Short mmCIF file of C-alpha atoms and ligand atoms in Angstrom, two decimals:
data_model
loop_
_atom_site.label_atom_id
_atom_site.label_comp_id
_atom_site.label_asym_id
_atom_site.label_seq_id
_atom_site.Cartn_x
_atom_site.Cartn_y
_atom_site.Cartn_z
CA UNK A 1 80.31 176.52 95.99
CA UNK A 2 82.81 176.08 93.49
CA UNK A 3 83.44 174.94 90.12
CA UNK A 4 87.30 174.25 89.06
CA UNK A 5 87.82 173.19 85.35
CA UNK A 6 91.39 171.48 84.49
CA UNK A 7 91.96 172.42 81.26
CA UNK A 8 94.73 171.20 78.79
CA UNK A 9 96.17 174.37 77.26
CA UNK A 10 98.46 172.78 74.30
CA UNK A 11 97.86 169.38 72.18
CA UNK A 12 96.90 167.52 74.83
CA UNK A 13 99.04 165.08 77.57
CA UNK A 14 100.10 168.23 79.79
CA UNK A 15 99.49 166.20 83.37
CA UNK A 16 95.92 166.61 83.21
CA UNK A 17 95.16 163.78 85.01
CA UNK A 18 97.53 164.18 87.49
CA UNK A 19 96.36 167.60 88.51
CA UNK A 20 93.16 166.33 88.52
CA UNK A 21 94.02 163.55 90.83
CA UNK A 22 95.99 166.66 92.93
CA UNK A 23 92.72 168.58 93.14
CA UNK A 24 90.08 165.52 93.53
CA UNK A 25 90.59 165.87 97.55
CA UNK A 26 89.02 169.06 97.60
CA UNK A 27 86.03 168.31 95.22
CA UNK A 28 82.88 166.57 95.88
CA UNK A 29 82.63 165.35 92.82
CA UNK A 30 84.82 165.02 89.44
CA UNK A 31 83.18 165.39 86.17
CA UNK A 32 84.84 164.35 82.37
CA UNK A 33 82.80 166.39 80.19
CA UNK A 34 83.75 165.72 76.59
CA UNK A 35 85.88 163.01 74.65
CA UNK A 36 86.60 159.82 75.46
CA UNK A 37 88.88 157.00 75.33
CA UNK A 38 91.07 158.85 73.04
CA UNK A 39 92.74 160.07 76.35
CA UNK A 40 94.84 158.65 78.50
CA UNK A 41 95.73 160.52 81.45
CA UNK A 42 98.41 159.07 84.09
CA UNK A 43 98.43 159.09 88.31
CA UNK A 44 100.69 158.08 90.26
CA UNK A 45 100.78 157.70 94.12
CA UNK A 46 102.35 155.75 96.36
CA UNK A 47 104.55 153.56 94.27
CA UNK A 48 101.46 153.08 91.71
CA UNK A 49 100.69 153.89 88.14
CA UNK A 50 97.62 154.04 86.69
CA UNK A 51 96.15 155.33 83.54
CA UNK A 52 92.73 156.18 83.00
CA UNK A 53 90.94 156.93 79.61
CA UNK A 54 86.70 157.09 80.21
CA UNK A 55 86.72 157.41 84.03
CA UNK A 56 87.26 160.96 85.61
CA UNK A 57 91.15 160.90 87.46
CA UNK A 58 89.04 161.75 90.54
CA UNK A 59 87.89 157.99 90.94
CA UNK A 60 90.65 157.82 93.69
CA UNK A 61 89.60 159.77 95.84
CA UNK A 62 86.42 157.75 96.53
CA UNK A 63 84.13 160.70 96.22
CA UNK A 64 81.50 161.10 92.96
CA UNK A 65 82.68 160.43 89.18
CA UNK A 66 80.33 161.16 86.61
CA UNK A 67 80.69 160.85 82.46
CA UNK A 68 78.61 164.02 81.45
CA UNK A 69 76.54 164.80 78.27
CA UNK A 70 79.29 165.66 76.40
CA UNK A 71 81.89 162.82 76.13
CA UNK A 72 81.69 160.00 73.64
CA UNK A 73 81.71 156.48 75.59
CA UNK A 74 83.14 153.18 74.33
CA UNK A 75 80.73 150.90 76.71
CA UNK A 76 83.13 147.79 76.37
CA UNK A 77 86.15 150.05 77.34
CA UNK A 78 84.20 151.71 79.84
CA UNK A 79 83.59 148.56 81.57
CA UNK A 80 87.03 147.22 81.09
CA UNK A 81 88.13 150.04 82.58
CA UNK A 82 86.23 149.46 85.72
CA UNK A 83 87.69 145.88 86.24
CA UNK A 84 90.76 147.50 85.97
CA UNK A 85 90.82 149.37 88.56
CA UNK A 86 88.33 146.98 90.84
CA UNK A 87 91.51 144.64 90.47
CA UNK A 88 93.86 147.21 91.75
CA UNK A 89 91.41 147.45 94.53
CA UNK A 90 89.63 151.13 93.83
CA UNK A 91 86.16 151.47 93.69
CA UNK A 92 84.00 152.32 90.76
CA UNK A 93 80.72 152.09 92.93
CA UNK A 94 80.71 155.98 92.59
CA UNK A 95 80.38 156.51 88.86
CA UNK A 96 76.82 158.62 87.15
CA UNK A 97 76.81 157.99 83.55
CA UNK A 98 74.90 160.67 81.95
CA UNK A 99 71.75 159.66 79.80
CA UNK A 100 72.66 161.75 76.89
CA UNK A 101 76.17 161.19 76.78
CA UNK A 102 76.53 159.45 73.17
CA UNK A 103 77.25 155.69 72.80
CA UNK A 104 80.45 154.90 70.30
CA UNK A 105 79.86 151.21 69.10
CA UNK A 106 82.47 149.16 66.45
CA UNK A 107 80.93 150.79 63.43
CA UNK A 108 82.40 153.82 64.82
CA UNK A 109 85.98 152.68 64.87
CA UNK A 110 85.64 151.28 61.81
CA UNK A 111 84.46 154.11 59.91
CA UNK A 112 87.55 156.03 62.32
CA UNK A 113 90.17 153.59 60.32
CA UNK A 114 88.63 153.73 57.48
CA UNK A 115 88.42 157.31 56.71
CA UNK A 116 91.92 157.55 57.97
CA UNK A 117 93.34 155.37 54.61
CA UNK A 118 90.85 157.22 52.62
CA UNK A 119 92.66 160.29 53.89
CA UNK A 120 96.26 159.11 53.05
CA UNK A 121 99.76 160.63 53.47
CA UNK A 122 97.11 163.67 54.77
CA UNK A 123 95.09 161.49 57.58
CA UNK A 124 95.52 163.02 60.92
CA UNK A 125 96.46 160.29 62.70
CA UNK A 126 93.49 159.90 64.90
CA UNK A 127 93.61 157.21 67.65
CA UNK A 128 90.80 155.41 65.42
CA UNK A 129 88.76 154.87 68.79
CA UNK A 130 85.90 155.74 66.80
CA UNK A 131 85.63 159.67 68.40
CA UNK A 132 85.13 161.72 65.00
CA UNK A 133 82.64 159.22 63.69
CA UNK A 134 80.24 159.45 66.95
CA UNK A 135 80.36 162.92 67.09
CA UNK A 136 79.37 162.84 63.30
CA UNK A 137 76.23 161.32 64.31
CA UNK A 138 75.49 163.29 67.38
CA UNK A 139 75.36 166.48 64.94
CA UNK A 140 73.79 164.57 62.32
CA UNK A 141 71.13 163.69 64.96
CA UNK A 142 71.54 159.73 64.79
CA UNK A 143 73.63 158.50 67.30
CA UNK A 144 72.15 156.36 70.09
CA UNK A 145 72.54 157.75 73.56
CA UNK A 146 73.04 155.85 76.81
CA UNK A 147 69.51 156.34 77.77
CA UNK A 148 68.31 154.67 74.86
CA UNK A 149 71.24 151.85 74.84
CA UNK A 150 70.42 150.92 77.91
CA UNK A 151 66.60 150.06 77.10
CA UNK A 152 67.25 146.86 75.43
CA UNK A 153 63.99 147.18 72.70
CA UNK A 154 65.20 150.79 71.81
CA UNK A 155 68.75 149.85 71.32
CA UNK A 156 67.98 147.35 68.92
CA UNK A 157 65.50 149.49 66.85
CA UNK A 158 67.85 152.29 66.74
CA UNK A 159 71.00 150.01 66.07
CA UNK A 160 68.61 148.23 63.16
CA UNK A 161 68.06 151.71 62.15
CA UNK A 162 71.17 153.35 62.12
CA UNK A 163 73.40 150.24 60.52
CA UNK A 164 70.82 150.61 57.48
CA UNK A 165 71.56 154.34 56.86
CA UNK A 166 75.74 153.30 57.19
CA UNK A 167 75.28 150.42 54.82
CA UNK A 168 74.07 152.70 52.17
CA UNK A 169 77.06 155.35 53.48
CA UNK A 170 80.06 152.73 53.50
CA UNK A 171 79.19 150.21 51.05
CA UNK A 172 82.87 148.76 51.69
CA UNK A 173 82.23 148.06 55.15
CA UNK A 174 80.93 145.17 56.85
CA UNK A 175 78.47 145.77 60.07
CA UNK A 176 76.59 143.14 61.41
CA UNK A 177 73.60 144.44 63.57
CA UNK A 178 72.78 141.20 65.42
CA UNK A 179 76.59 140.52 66.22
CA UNK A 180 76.92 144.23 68.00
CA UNK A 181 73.16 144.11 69.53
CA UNK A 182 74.13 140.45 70.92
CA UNK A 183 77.76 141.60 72.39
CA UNK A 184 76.66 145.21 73.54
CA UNK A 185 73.33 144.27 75.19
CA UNK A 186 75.35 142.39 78.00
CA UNK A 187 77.39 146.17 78.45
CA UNK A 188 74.01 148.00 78.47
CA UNK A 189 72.54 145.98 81.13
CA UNK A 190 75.77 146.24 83.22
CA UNK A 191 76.19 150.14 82.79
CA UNK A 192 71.86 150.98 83.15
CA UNK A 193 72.13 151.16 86.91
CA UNK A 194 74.81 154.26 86.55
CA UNK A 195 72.72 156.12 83.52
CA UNK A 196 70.84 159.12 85.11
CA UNK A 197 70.18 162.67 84.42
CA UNK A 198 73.68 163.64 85.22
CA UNK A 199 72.70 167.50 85.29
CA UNK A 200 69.92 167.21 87.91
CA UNK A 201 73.00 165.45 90.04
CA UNK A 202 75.50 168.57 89.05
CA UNK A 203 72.57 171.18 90.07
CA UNK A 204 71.77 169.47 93.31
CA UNK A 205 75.56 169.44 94.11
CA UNK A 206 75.82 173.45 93.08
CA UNK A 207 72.73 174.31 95.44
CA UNK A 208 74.37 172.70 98.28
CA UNK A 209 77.29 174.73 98.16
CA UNK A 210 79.50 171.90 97.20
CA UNK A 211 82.95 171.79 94.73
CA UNK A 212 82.84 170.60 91.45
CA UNK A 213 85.83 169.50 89.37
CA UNK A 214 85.72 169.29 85.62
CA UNK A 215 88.34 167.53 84.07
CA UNK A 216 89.17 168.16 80.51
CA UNK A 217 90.46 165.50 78.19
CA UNK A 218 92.57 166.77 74.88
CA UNK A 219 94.02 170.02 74.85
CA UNK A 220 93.08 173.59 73.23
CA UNK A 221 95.00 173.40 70.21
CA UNK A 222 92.70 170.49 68.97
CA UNK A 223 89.57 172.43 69.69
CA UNK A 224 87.25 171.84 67.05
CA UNK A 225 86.81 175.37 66.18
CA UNK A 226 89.95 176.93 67.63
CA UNK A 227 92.65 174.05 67.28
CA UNK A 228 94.75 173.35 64.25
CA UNK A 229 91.98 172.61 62.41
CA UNK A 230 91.32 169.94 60.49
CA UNK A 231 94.39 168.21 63.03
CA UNK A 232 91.82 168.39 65.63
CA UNK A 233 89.92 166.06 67.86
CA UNK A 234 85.87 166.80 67.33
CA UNK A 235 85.13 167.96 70.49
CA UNK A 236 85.65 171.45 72.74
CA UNK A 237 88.60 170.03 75.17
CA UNK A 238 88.37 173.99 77.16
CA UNK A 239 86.45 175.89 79.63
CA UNK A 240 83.63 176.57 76.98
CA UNK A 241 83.31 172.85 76.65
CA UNK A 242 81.98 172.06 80.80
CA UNK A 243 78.80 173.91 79.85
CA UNK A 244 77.45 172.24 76.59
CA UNK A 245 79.14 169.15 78.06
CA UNK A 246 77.68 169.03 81.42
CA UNK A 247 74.12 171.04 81.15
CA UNK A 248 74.58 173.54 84.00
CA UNK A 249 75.46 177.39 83.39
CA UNK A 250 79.15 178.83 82.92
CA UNK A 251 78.36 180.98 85.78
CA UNK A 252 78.83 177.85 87.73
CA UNK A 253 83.04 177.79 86.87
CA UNK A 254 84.46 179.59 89.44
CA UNK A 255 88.31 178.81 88.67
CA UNK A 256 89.97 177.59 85.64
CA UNK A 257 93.53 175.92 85.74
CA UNK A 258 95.48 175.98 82.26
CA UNK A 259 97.93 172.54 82.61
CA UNK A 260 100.80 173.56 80.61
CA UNK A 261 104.12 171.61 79.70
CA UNK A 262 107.29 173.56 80.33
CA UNK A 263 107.82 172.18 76.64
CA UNK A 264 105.45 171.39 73.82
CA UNK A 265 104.29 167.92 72.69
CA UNK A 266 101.99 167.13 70.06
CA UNK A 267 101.04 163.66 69.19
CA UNK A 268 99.43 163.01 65.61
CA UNK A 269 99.93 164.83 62.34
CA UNK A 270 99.23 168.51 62.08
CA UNK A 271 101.81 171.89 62.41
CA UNK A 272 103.49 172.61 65.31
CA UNK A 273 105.36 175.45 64.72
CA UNK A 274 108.24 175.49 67.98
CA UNK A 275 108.67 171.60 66.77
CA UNK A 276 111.81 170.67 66.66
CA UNK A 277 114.30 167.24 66.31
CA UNK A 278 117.67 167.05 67.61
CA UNK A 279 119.67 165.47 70.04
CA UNK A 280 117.74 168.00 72.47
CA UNK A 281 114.48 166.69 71.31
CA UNK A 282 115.53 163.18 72.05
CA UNK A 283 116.85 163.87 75.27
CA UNK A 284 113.39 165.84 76.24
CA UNK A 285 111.23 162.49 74.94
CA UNK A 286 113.64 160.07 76.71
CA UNK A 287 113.51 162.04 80.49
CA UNK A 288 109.71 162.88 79.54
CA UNK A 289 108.90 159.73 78.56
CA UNK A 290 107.50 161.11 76.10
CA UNK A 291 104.90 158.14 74.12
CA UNK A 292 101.53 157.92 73.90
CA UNK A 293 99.92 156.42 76.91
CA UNK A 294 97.00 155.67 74.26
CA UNK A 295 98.34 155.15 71.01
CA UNK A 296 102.46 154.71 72.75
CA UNK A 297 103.14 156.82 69.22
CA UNK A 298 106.64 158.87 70.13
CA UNK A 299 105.46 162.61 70.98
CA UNK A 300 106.55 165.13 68.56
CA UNK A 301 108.70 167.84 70.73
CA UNK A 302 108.51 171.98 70.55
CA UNK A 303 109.67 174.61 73.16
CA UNK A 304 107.44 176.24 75.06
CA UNK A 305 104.85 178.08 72.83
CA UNK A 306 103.26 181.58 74.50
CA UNK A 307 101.14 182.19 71.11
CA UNK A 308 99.18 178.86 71.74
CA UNK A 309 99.04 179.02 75.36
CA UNK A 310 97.58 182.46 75.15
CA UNK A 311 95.28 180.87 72.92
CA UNK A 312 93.80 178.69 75.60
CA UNK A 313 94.19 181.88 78.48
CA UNK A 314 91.68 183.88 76.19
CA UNK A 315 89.59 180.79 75.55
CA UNK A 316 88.97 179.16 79.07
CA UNK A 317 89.38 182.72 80.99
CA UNK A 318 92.54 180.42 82.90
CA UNK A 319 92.07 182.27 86.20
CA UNK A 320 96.11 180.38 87.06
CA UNK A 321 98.28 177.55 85.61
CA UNK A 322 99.54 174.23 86.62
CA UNK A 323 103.10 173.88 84.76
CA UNK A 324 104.06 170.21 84.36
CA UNK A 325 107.43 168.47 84.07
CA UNK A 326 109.27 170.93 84.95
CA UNK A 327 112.02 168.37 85.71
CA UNK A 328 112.47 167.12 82.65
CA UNK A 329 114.36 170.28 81.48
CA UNK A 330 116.72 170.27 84.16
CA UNK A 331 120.13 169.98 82.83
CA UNK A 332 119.44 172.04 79.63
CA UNK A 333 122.11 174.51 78.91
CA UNK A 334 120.13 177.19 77.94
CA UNK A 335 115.66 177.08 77.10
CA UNK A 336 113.82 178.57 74.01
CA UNK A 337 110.51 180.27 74.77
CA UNK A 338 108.89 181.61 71.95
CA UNK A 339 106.90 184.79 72.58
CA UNK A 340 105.17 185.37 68.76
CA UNK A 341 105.09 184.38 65.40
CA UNK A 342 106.49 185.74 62.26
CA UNK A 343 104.75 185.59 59.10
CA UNK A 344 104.38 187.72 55.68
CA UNK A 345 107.21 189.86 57.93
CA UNK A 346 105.40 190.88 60.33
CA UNK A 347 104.99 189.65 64.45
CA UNK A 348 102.02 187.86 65.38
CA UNK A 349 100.45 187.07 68.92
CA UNK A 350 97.66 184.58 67.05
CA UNK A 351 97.45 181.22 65.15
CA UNK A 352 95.80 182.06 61.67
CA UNK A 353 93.13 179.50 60.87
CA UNK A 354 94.50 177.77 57.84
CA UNK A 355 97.21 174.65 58.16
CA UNK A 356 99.02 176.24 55.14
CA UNK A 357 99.95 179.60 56.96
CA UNK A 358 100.19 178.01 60.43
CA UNK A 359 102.96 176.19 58.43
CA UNK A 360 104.45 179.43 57.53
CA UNK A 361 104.66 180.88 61.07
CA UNK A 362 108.52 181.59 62.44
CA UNK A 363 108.46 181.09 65.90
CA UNK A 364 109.96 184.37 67.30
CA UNK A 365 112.22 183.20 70.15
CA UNK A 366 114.17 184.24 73.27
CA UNK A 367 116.79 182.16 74.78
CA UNK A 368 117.04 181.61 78.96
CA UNK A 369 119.87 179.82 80.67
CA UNK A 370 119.46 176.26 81.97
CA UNK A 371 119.71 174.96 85.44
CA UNK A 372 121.48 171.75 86.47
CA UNK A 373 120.26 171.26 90.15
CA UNK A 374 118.03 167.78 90.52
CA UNK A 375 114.66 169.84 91.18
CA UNK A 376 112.47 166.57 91.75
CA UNK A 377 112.72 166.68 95.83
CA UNK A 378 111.63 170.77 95.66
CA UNK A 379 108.92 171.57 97.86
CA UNK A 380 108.73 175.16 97.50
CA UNK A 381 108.93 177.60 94.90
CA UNK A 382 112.24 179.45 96.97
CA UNK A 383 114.12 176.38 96.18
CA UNK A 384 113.72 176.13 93.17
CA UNK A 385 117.33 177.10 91.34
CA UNK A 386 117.29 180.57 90.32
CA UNK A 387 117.17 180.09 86.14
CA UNK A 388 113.87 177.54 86.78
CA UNK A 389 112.31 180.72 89.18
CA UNK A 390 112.78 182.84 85.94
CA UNK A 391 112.07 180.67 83.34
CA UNK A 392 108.67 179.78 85.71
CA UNK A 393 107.90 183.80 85.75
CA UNK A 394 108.85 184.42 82.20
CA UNK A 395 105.63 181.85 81.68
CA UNK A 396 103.38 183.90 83.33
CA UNK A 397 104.64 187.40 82.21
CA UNK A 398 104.10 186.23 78.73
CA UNK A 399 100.84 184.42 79.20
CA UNK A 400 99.74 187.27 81.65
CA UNK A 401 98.63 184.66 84.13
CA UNK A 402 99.97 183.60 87.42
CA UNK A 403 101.21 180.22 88.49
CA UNK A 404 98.89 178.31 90.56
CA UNK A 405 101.21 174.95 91.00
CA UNK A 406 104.27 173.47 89.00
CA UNK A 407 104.99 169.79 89.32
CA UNK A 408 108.39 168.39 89.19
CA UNK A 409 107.90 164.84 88.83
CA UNK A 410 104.91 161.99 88.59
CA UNK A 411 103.93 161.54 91.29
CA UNK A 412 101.10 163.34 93.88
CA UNK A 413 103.65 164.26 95.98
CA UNK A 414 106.24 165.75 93.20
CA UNK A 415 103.74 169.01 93.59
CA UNK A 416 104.11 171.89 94.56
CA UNK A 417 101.47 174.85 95.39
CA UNK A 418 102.35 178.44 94.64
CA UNK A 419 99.14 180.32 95.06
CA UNK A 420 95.72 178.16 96.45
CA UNK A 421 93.39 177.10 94.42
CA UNK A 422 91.23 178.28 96.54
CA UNK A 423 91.82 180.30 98.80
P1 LIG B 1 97.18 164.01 80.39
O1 LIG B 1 96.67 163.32 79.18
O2 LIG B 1 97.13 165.50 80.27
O3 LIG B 1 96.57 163.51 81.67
O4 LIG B 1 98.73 163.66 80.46
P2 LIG B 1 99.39 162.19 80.25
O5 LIG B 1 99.14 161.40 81.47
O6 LIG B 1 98.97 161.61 78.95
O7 LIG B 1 100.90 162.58 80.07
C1 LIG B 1 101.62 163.22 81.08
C2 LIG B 1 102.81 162.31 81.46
O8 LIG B 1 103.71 163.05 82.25
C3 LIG B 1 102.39 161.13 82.30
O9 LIG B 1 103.24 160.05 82.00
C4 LIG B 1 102.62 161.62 83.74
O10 LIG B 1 102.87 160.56 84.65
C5 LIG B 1 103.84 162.45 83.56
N1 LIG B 1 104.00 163.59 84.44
C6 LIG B 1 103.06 164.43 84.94
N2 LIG B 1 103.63 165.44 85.64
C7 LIG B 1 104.96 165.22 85.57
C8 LIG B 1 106.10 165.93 86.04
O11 LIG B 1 106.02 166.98 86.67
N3 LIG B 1 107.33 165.40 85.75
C9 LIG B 1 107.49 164.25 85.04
N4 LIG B 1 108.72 163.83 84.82
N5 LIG B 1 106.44 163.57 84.57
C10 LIG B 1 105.20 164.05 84.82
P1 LIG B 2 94.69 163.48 76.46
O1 LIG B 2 93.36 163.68 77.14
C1 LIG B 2 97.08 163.94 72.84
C2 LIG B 2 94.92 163.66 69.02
C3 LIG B 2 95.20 162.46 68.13
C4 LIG B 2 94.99 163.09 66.77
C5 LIG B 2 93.82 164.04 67.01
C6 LIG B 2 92.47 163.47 66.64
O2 LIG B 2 95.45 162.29 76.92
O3 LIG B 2 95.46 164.75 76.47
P2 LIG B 2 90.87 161.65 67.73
O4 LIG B 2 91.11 160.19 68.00
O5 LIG B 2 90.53 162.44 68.92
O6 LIG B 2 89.91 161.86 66.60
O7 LIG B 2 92.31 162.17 67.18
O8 LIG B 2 93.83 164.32 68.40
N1 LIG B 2 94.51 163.31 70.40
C7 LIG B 2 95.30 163.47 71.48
N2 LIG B 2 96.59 163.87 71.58
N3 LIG B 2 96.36 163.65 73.95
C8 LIG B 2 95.07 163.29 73.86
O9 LIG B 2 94.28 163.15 74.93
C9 LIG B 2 94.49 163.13 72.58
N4 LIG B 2 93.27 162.77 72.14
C10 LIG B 2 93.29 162.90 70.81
O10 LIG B 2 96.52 161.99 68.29
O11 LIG B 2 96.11 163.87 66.42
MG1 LIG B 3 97.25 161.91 77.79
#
């Protein structure tokens, strides 16, 4: 038995879906356990792109998909999502919606826009899918879960119920109960055959000795707790999230894979302190292609940031990394890494918790030479040129983790393994 968690170890958009696609051919089955269609995470294979927001990157390899507990689900994206890919001829007969995972319906993305021009020249540039607001009323403990949208009388008692208490909350706001019970009803009875008990499927799967992939959405530095708080998404996007966001034990993660950039990107407002926006940083987002595959906002650019992905080492126990786009830095003359932070004068190996002295911190950096060599044909870690083998081990001396896979392109086949997985 095993249970691998991909985990996004900066602000999200590392290659986390294409490691999870990587990895899918060894699981049974592929879980998404929190957010939702604020992601977007890319795959590409055989001359194909695709790019996936609700359903778990694993849905290619045929095998099981489920949407845990944990994850926020847009029903009407959900479902457009599955067209999508029926019409690129893959199969969604194999997704488990879990009955508790929490429903987000328009009032949610409404509120999500709204509070965003409340917020101003300070908003944190959500991707107003609605993701704060449904978490908001999971906590609050009145949010409408699958199992009850999917029972048509419940739905519309607790959609009756609900709109009356968000009336009173956004006066401004329009909702119109009958509208969203009339359009949403049609999703509910479409979706109720794939609404189960999602943890009874993930226990089963664990008794039978069988390999579980979790596949985190977001990244570590918009944690709700441990992110750059409040620039954060509202969920826990590491390791510590699979538990709460699945229901089985976190005995049951075996291996945990940081996916790291060779750079930084962030995208959204919030402090990012290797950020930085030169010719450099336009070169990086042109060869990265570097926009939002949600949102197709330009990415904001940093170096490589060993404070943050420490961060996510301590806080999802990475047992190796995945580092991404490796290519993109080829032809760089020389590569800043930045090992601490300087603030008040003195070195730091932490983020503090406030946005005002996160703002404050002086990346603390060391410069490596460049390579020039086109690295996207590599299929070993020997050919790599010798600069990218030391600017590959510098990563894991400073993160004090060692290098599972590094991918040098797109594509499933621009991959290449260092140390198994397993083993
Ligand atoms: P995710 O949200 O973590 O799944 O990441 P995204 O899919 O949002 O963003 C990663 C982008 O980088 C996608 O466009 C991928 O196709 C692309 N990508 C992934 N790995 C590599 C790589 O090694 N090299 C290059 N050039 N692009 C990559
Ligand atoms: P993947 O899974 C990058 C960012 C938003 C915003 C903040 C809060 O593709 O890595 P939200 O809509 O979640 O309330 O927005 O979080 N954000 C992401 N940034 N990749 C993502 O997902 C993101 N999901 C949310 O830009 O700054
Ligand atoms: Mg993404």
């Amino acid at each position: 038995m095993a249970g691998i968690v991909v985990v996004g170890s900066q602000w999200g958009d590392e290659g986390k879906g294409k490691v999870t696609d990587y990895l899918s051919s060894k699981a049974d089955i592929v879980v998404r356990y929190q957010g939702g269609n604020n992601a977007g995470h890319s795959i590409e294979f055989g001359g194909k792109k695709f790019a996936l927001k609700l359903i778990p990157s694993g849905v290619f390899s045929g095998h099981q998909v489920i949407l845990a507990n944990g994850m926020v689900i847009n029903p009407k994206a959900l479902i457009e999502e599955m067209h999508y890919l029926n019409e690129n001829g893959v199969s969604t007969d194999q997704i488990l919606i879990s009955d508790r995972a929490h429903v987000i319906l328009p009032y949610h993305m409404e509120i999500d826009a709204f509070q965003e021009t409340l917020r101003g020249k300070n908003n944190i540039g959500t991707t107003k899918k609605g993701i704060g607001p449904c978490y908001v009323d999971k906590y609050a403990r009145i949010g409408i879960r699958m199992g009850e949208f999917v029972d048509e009388t419940l739905f519309y008692e607790r959609l009756k119920e609900v709109l009356a208490l968000k009336k009173r909350e956004y006066p401004e706001l329009a909702f119109d109960a009958e509208a969203i019970f009339n359009e949403y009803k049609e999703y509910a009875a479409f979706l109720k055959p794939m609404v189960c008990d999602t943890a009874i499927v993930l226990d089963e799967a664990f008794q039978e000795g069988k390999t579980v992939l979790f596949e985190g959405a977001q990244g570590t530095m918009l944690d709700i707790d441990y992110g750059t708080y409040p620039f954060v998404t509202s969920s826990h996007p590491g390791a510590t999230g699979v538990s709460e966001g699945t229901g089985i034990g976190p005995i049951n993660i075996t291996h945990s894979v940081g996916i790291i950039k060779a750079y930084t990107t962030r995208v959204g407002a919030g402090p990012f302190p290797t950020e930085f926006d030169d010719e450099i940083a336009h070169h990086i987002r042109e060869a990265g292609h570097e926009y939002g595959t949600v949102t197709k906002r330009p990415r904001r650019i940093g170096w490589f940031d060993a404070v943050v992905v420490n961060q996510s080492r301590r806080m999802s126990s990475l047992t190796g990394m995945a580092i991404m786009l490796l290519d993109v830095l080829t032809g760089l003359d020389t590569i800043k890494i930045c090992t601490a932070y300087r603030l008040d004068g003195k070195e730091i190996h932490g983020l503090p918790s406030t946005v005002k002295d996160i703002e404050r911190c002086e990346p603390v950096y060391e410069e490596m030479p460049g390579w020039k060599e086109d690295i996207t044909h590599v299929k070993s870690f020997e050919e790599l040129p010798v600069n990218a083998k030391n600017y590959l081990n510098r990563i894991s001396e400073l993160v004090h983790c060692p290098i599972y896979l590094f991918s040098v392109g797109p594509d499933r086949e621009q991959t290449v393994i260092v140390n198994e997985i397993m083993k």
